[in-house]
PDB file of C-alpha atoms and ligand atoms in Angstrom:
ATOM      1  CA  UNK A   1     -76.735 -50.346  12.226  1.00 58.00           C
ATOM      2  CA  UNK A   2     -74.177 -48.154   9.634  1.00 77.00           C
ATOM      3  CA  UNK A   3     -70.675 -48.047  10.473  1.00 82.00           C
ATOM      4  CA  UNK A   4     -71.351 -44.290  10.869  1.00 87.00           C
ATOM      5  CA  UNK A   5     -73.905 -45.256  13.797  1.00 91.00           C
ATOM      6  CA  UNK A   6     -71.604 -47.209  15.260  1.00 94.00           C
ATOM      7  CA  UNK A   7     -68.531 -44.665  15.243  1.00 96.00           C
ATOM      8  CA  UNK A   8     -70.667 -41.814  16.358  1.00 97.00           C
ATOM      9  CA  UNK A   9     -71.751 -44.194  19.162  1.00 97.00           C
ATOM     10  CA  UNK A  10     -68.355 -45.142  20.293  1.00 98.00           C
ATOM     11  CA  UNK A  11     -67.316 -41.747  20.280  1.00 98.00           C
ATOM     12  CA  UNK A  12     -70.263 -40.538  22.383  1.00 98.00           C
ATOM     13  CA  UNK A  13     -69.683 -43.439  25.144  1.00 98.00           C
ATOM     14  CA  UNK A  14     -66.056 -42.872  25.020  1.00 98.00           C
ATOM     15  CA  UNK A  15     -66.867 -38.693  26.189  1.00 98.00           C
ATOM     16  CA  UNK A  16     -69.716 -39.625  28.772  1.00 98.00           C
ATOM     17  CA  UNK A  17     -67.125 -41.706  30.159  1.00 98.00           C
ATOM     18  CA  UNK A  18     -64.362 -38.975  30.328  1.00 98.00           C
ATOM     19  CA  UNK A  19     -67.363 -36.717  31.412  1.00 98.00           C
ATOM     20  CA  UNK A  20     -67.996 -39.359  34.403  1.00 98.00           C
ATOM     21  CA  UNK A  21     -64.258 -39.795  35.634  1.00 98.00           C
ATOM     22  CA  UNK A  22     -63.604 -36.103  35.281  1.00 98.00           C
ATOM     23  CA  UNK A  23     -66.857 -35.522  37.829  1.00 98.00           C
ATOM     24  CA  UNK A  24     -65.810 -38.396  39.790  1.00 98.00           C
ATOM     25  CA  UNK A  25     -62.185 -37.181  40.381  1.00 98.00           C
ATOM     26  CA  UNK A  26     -63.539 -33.552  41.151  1.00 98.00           C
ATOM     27  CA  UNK A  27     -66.190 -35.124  43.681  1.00 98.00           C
ATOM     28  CA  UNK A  28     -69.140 -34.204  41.492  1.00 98.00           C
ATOM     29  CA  UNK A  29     -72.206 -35.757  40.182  1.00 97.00           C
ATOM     30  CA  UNK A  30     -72.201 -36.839  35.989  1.00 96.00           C
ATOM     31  CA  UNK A  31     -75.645 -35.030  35.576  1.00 96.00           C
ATOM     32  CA  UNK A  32     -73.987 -31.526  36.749  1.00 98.00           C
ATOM     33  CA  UNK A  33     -71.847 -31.461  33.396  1.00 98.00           C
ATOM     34  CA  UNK A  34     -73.964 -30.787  30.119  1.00 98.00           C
ATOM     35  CA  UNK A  35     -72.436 -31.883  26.771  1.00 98.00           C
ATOM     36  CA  UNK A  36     -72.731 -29.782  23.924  1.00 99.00           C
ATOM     37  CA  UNK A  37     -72.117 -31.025  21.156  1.00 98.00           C
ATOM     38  CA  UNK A  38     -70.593 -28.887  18.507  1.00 98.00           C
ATOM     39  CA  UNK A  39     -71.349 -29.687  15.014  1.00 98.00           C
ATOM     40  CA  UNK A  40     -69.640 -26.709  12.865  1.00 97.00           C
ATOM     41  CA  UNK A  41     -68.006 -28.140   9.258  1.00 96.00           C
ATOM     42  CA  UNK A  42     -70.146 -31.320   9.975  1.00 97.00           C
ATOM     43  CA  UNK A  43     -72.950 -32.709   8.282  1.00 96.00           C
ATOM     44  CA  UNK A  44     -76.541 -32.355   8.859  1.00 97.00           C
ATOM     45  CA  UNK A  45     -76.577 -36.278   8.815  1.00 97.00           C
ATOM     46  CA  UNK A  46     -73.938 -36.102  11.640  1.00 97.00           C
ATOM     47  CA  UNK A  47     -75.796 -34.238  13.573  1.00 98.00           C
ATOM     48  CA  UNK A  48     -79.064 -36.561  12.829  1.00 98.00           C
ATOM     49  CA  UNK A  49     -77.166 -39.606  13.837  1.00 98.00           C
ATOM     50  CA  UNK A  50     -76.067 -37.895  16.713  1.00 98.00           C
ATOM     51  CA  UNK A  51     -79.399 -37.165  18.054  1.00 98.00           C
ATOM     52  CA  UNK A  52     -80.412 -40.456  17.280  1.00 97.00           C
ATOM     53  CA  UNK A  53     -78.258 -41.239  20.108  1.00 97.00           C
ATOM     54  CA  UNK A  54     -79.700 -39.063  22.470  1.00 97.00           C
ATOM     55  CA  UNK A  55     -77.962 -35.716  22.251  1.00 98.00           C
ATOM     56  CA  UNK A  56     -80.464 -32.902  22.110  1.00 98.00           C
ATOM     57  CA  UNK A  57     -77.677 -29.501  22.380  1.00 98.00           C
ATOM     58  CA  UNK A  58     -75.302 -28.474  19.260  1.00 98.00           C
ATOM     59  CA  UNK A  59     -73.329 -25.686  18.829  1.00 98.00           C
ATOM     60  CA  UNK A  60     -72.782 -23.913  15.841  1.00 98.00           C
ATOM     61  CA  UNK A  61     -70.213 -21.365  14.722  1.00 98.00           C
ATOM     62  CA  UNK A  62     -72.116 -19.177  11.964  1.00 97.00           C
ATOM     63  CA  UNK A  63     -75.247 -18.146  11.253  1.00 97.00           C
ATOM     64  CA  UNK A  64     -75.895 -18.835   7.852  1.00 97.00           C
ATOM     65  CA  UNK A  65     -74.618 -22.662   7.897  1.00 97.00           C
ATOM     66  CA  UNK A  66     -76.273 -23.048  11.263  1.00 98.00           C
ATOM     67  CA  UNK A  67     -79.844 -21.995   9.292  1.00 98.00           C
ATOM     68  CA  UNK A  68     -79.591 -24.146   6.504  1.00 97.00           C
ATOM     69  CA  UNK A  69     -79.120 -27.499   9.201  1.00 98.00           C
ATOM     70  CA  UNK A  70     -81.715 -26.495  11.423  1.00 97.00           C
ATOM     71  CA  UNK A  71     -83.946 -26.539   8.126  1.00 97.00           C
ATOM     72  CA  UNK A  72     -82.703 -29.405   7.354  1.00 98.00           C
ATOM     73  CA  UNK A  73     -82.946 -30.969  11.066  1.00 98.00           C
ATOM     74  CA  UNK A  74     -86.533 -29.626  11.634  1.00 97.00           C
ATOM     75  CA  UNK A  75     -88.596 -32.958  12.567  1.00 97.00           C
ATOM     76  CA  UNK A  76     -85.833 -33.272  15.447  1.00 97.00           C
ATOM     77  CA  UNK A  77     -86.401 -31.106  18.680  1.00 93.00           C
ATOM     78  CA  UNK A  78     -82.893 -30.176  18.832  1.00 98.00           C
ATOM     79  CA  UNK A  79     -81.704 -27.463  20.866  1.00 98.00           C
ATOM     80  CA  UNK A  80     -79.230 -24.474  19.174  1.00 98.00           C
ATOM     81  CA  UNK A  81     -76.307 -23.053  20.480  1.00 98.00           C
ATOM     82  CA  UNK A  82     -74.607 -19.934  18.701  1.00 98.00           C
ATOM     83  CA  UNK A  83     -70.876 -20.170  19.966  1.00 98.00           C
ATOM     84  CA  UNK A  84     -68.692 -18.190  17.227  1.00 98.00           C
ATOM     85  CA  UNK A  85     -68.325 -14.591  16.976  1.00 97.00           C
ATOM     86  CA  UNK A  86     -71.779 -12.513  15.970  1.00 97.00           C
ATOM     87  CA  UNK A  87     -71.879 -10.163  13.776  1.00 97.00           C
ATOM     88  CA  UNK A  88     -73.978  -6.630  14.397  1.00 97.00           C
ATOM     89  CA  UNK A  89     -76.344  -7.531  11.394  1.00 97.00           C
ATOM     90  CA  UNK A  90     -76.743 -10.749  11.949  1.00 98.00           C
ATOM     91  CA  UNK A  91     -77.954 -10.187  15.548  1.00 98.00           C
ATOM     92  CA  UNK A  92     -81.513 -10.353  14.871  1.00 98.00           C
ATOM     93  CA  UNK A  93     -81.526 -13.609  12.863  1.00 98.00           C
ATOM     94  CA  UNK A  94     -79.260 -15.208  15.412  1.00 98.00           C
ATOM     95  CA  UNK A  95     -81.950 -14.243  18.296  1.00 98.00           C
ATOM     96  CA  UNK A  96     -84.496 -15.641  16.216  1.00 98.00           C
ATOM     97  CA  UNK A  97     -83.174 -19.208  14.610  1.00 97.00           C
ATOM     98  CA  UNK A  98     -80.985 -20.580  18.257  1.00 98.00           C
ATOM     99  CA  UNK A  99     -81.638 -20.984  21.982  1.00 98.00           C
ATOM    100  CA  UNK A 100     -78.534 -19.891  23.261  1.00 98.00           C
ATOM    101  CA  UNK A 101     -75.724 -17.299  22.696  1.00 98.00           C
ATOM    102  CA  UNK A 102     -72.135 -18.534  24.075  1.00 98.00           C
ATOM    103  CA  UNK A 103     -70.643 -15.675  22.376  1.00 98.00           C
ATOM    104  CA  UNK A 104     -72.248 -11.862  23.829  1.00 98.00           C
ATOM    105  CA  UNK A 105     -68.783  -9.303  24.078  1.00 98.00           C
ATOM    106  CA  UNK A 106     -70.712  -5.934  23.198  1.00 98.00           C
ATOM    107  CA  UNK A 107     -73.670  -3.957  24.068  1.00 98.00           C
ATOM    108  CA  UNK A 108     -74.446  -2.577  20.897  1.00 98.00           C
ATOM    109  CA  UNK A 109     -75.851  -6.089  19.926  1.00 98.00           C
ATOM    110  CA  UNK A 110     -78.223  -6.239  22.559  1.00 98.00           C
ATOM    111  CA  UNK A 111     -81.467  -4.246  20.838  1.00 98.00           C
ATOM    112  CA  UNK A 112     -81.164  -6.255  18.135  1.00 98.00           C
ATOM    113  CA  UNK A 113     -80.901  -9.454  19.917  1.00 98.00           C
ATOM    114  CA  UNK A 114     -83.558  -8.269  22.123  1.00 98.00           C
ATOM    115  CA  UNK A 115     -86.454  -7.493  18.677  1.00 98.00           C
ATOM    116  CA  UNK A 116     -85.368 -10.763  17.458  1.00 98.00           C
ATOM    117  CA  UNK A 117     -86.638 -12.896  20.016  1.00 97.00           C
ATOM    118  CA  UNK A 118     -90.080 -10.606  20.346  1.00 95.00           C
ATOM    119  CA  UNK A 119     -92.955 -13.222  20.553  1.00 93.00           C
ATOM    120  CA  UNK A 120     -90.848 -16.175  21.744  1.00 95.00           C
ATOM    121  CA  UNK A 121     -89.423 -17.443  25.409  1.00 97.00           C
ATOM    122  CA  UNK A 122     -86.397 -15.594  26.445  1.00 98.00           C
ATOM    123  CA  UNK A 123     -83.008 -16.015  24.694  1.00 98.00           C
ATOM    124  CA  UNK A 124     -80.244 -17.855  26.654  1.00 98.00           C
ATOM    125  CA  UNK A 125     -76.899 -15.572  26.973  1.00 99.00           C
ATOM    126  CA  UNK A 126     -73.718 -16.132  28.119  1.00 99.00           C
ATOM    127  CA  UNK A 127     -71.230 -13.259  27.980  1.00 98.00           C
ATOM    128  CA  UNK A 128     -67.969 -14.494  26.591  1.00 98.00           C
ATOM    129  CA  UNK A 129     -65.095 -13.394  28.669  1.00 98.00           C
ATOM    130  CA  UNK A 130     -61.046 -13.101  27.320  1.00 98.00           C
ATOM    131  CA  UNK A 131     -59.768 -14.242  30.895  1.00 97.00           C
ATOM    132  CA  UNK A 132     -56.008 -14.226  29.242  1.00 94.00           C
ATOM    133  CA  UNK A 133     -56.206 -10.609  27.517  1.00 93.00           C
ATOM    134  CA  UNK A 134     -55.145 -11.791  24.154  1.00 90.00           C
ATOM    135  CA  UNK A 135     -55.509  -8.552  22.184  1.00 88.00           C
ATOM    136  CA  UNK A 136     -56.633 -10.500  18.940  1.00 81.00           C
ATOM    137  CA  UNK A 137     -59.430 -12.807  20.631  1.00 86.00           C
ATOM    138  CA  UNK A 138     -63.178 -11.897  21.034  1.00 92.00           C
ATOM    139  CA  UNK A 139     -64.577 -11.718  24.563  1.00 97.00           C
ATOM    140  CA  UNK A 140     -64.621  -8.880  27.203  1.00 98.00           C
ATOM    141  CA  UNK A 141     -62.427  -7.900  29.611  1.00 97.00           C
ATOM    142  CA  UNK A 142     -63.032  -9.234  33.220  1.00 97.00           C
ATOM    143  CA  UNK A 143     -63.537  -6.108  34.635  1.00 98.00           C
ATOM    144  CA  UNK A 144     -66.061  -5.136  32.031  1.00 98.00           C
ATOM    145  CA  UNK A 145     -68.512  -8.189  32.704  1.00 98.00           C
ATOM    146  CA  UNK A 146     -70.455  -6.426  35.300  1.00 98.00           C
ATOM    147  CA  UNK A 147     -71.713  -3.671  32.836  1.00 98.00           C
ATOM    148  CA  UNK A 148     -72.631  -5.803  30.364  1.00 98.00           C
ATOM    149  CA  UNK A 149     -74.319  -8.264  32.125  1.00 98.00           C
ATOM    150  CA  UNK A 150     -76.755  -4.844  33.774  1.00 98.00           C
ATOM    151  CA  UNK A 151     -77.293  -4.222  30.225  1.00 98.00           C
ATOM    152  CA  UNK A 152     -78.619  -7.661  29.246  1.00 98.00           C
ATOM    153  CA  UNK A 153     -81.091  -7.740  32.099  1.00 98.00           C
ATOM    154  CA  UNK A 154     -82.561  -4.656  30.914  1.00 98.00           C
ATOM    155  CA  UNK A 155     -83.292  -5.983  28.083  1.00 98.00           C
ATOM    156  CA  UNK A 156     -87.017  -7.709  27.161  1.00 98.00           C
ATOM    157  CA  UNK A 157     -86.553 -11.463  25.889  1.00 98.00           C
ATOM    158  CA  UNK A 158     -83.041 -12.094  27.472  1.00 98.00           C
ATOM    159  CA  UNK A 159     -82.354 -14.168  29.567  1.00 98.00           C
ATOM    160  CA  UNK A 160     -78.689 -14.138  31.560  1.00 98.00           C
ATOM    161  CA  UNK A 161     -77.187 -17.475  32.407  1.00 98.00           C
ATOM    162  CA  UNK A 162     -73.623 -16.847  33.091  1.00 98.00           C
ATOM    163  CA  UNK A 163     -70.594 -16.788  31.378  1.00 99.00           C
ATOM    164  CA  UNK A 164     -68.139 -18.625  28.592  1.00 98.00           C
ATOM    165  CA  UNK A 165     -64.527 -18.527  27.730  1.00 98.00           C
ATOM    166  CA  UNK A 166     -61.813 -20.364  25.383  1.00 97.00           C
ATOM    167  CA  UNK A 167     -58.761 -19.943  26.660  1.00 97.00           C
ATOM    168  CA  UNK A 168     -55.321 -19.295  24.904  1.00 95.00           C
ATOM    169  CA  UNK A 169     -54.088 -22.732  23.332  1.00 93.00           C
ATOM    170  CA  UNK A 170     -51.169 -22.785  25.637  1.00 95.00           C
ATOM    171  CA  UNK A 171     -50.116 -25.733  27.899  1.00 97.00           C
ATOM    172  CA  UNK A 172     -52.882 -27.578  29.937  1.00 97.00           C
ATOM    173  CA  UNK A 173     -51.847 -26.263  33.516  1.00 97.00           C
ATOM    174  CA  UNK A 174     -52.275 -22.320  31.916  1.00 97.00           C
ATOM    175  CA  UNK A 175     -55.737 -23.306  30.719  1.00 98.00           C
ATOM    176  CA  UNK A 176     -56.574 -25.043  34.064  1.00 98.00           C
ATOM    177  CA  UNK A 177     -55.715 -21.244  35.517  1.00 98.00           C
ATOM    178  CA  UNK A 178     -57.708 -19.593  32.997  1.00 98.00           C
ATOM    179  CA  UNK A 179     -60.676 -21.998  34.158  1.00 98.00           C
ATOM    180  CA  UNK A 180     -60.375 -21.293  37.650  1.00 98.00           C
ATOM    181  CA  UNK A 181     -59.833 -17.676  36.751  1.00 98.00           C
ATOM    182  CA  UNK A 182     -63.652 -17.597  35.118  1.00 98.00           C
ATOM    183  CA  UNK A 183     -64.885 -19.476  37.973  1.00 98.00           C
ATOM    184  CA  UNK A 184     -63.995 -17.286  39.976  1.00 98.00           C
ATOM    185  CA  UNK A 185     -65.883 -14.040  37.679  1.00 98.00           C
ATOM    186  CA  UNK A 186     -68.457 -16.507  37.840  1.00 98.00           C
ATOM    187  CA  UNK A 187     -68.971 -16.720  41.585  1.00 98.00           C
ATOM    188  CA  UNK A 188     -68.413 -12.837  41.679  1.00 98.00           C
ATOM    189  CA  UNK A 189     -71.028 -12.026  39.213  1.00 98.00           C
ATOM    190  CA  UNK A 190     -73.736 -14.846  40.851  1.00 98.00           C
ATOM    191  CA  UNK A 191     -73.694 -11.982  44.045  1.00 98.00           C
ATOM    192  CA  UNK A 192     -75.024  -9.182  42.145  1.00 98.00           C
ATOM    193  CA  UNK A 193     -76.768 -12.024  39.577  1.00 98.00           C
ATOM    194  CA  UNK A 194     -77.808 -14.728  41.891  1.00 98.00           C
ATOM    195  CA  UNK A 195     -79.906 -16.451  38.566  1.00 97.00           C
ATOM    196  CA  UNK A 196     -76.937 -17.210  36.914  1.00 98.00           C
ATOM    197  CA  UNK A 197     -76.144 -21.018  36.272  1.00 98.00           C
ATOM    198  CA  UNK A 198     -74.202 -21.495  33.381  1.00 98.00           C
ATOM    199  CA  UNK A 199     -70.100 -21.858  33.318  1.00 98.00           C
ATOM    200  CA  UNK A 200     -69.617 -22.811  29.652  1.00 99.00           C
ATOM    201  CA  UNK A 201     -65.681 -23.979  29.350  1.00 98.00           C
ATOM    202  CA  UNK A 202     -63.830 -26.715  28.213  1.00 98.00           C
ATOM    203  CA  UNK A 203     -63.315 -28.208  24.881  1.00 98.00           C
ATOM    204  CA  UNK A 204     -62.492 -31.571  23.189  1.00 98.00           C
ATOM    205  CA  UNK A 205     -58.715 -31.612  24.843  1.00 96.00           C
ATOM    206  CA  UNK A 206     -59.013 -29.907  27.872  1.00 98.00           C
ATOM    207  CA  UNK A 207     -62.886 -30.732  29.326  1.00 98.00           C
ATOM    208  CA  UNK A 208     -61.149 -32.662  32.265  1.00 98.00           C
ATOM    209  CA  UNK A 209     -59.605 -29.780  33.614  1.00 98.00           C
ATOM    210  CA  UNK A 210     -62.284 -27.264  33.267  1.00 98.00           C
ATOM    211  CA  UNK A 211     -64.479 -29.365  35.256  1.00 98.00           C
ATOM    212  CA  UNK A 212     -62.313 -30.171  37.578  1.00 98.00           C
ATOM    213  CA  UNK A 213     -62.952 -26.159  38.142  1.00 98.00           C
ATOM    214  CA  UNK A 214     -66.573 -26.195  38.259  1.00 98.00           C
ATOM    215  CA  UNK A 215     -67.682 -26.045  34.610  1.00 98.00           C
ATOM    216  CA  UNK A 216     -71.150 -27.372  34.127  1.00 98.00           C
ATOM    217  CA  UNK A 217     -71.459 -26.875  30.070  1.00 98.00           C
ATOM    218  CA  UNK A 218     -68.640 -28.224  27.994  1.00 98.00           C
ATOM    219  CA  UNK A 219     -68.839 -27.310  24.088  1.00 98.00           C
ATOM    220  CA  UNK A 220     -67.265 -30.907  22.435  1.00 98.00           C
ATOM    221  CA  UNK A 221     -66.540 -31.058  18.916  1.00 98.00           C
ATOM    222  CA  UNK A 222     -63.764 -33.278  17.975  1.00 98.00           C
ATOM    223  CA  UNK A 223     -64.167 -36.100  19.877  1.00 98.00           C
ATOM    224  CA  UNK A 224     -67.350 -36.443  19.040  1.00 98.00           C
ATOM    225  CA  UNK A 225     -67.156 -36.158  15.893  1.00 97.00           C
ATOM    226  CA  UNK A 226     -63.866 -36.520  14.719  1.00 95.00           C
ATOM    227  CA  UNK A 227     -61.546 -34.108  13.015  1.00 92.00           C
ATOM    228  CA  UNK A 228     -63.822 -31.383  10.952  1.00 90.00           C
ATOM    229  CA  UNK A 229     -63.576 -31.218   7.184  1.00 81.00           C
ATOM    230  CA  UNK A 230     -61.710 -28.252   6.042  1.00 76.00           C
ATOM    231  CA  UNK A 231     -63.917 -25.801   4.994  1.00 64.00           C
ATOM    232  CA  UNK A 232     -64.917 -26.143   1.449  1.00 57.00           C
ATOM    233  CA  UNK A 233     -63.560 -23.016   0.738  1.00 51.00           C
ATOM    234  CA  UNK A 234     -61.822 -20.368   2.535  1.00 46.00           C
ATOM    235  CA  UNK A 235     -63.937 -17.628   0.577  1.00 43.00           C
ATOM    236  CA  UNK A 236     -66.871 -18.978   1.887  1.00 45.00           C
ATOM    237  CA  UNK A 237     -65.630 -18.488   5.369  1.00 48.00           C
ATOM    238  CA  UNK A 238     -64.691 -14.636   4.241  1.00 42.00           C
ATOM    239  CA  UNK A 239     -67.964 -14.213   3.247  1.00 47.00           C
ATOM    240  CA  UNK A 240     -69.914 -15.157   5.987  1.00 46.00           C
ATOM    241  CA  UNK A 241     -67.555 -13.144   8.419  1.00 45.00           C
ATOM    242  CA  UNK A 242     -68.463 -10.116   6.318  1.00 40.00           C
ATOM    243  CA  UNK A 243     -72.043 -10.663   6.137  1.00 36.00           C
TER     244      UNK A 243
HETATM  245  C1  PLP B 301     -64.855 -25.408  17.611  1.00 60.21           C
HETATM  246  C2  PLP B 301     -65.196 -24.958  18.966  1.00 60.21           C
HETATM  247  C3  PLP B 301     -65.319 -25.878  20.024  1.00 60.21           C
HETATM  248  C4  PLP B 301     -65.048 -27.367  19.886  1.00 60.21           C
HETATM  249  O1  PLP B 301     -63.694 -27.614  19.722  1.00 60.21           O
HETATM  250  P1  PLP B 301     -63.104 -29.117  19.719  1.00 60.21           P
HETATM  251  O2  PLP B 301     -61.683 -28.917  20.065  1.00 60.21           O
HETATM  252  O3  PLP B 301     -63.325 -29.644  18.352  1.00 60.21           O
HETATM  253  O4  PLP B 301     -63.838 -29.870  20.753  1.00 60.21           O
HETATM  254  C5  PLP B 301     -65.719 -25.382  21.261  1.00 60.21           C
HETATM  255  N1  PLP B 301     -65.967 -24.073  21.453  1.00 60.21           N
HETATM  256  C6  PLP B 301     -65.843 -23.167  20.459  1.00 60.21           C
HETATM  257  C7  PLP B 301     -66.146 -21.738  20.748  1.00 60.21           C
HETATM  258  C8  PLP B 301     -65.457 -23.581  19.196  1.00 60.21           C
HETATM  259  O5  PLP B 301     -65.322 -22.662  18.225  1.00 60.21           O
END
């Protein structure tokens, strides 16, 4: 066994084991909380050792570096999770190459998500919500979730699971309110949307308290995989935000 097998593996037990305290303290059962696992800046071979251990989900901020793992990943039946901002044209190559979108805040990227996915099973969306209004962050307003999520079901090869958030990196007690603020636009949308299932919320340092308010899909980078490399270069970054 490498040393990186046996970090990765420490790291994973150490998380299922938060996971399964954090359910037992809320009175909830350790299956009800998936792990994503979210591999952005890391390694292909990160993600392989990873899955070596069992993990099937990762989460990827952009498109382009998310393509060129899968490639690289694709004797592994690993599922894909788009959880950064999307671009308008890159909407059709994101419906095509993952199995979920965490990130949804705008109509207009709905046909092309929709002609992506033609000839495959339904694509997996969450609509990304700004519960704490910051002006600068992506997401939609609360009071605009209902109209998007109409649009989405009228839409051929999408599929509407529920709803996602980050919330602003203030204290833990303000993101514990921003939690129970979403699960509570969750439980409002399930009336008109009973097929809804999906609260994704919660990251590295601050999964506990999101499902102590009902998330069941936490998006875990970090402590999984340790601190990401920086970027190799910030260009790069530019680019791909401007493709
Ligand atoms: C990077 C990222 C995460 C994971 O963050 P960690 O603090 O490393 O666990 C989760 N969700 C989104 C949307 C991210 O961009």
């Amino acid at each position: 066994m490498s040393a990186n097998h046996s970090i990765a593996k420490q790291r994973l037990c150490a998380v299922l084991t938060r996971i399964e305290t954090a359910c037992r303290a809320a009175g909830r059962h350790p299956d009800s909380v998936r792990l994503l696992a979210v591999s952005k800046a890391q390694p292909a071979q990160a993600i392989r050792t990873l899955a070596g251990l069992g993990q099937r989900a990762f989460g990827e901020n952009y498109v382009q570096e998310a393509l060129a793992k899968e490639r690289e990943l694709a004797d592994l039946r690993l599922e894909w999770h788009l959880i950064g901002p999307l671009q308008s044209n890159k909407a059709r190559l994101a419906a095509a190459h993952f199995d979920w979108l965490h990130s949804l805040d705008r109509s207009k990227l709905l046909p092309a998500l929709s002609e992506g996915r033609e000839g495959r099973p339904p694509l997996n969306v969450l609509i990304q919500v700004n519960v704490d209004r910051e002006p600068s962050k992506h997401g939609v307003a609360p009071e605009a979730i209902g109209g998007l999520a109409e649009a989405v079901v009228r839409h051929r090869g999408l599929r509407l699971r529920g709803l996602m958030t980050i919330p602003a990196p203030l204290d833990l007690d303000h993101r514990r309110r921003a939690f129970a603020a979403l699960a509570e636009l969750f439980e409002r949308l399930r009336r008109d949307h009973p097929e809804i299932d999906t609260l994704s919320m919660g990251m590295s340092d601050d999964f506990e308290a999101a499902i102590a308010e009902g998330a069941n899909l936490i998006r875990i980078g970090t402590a999984l995989f340790g601190s990401r490399p920086v970027r190799r270069h910030a260009a790069e970054a530019d680019t791909e935000s401007l493709h």
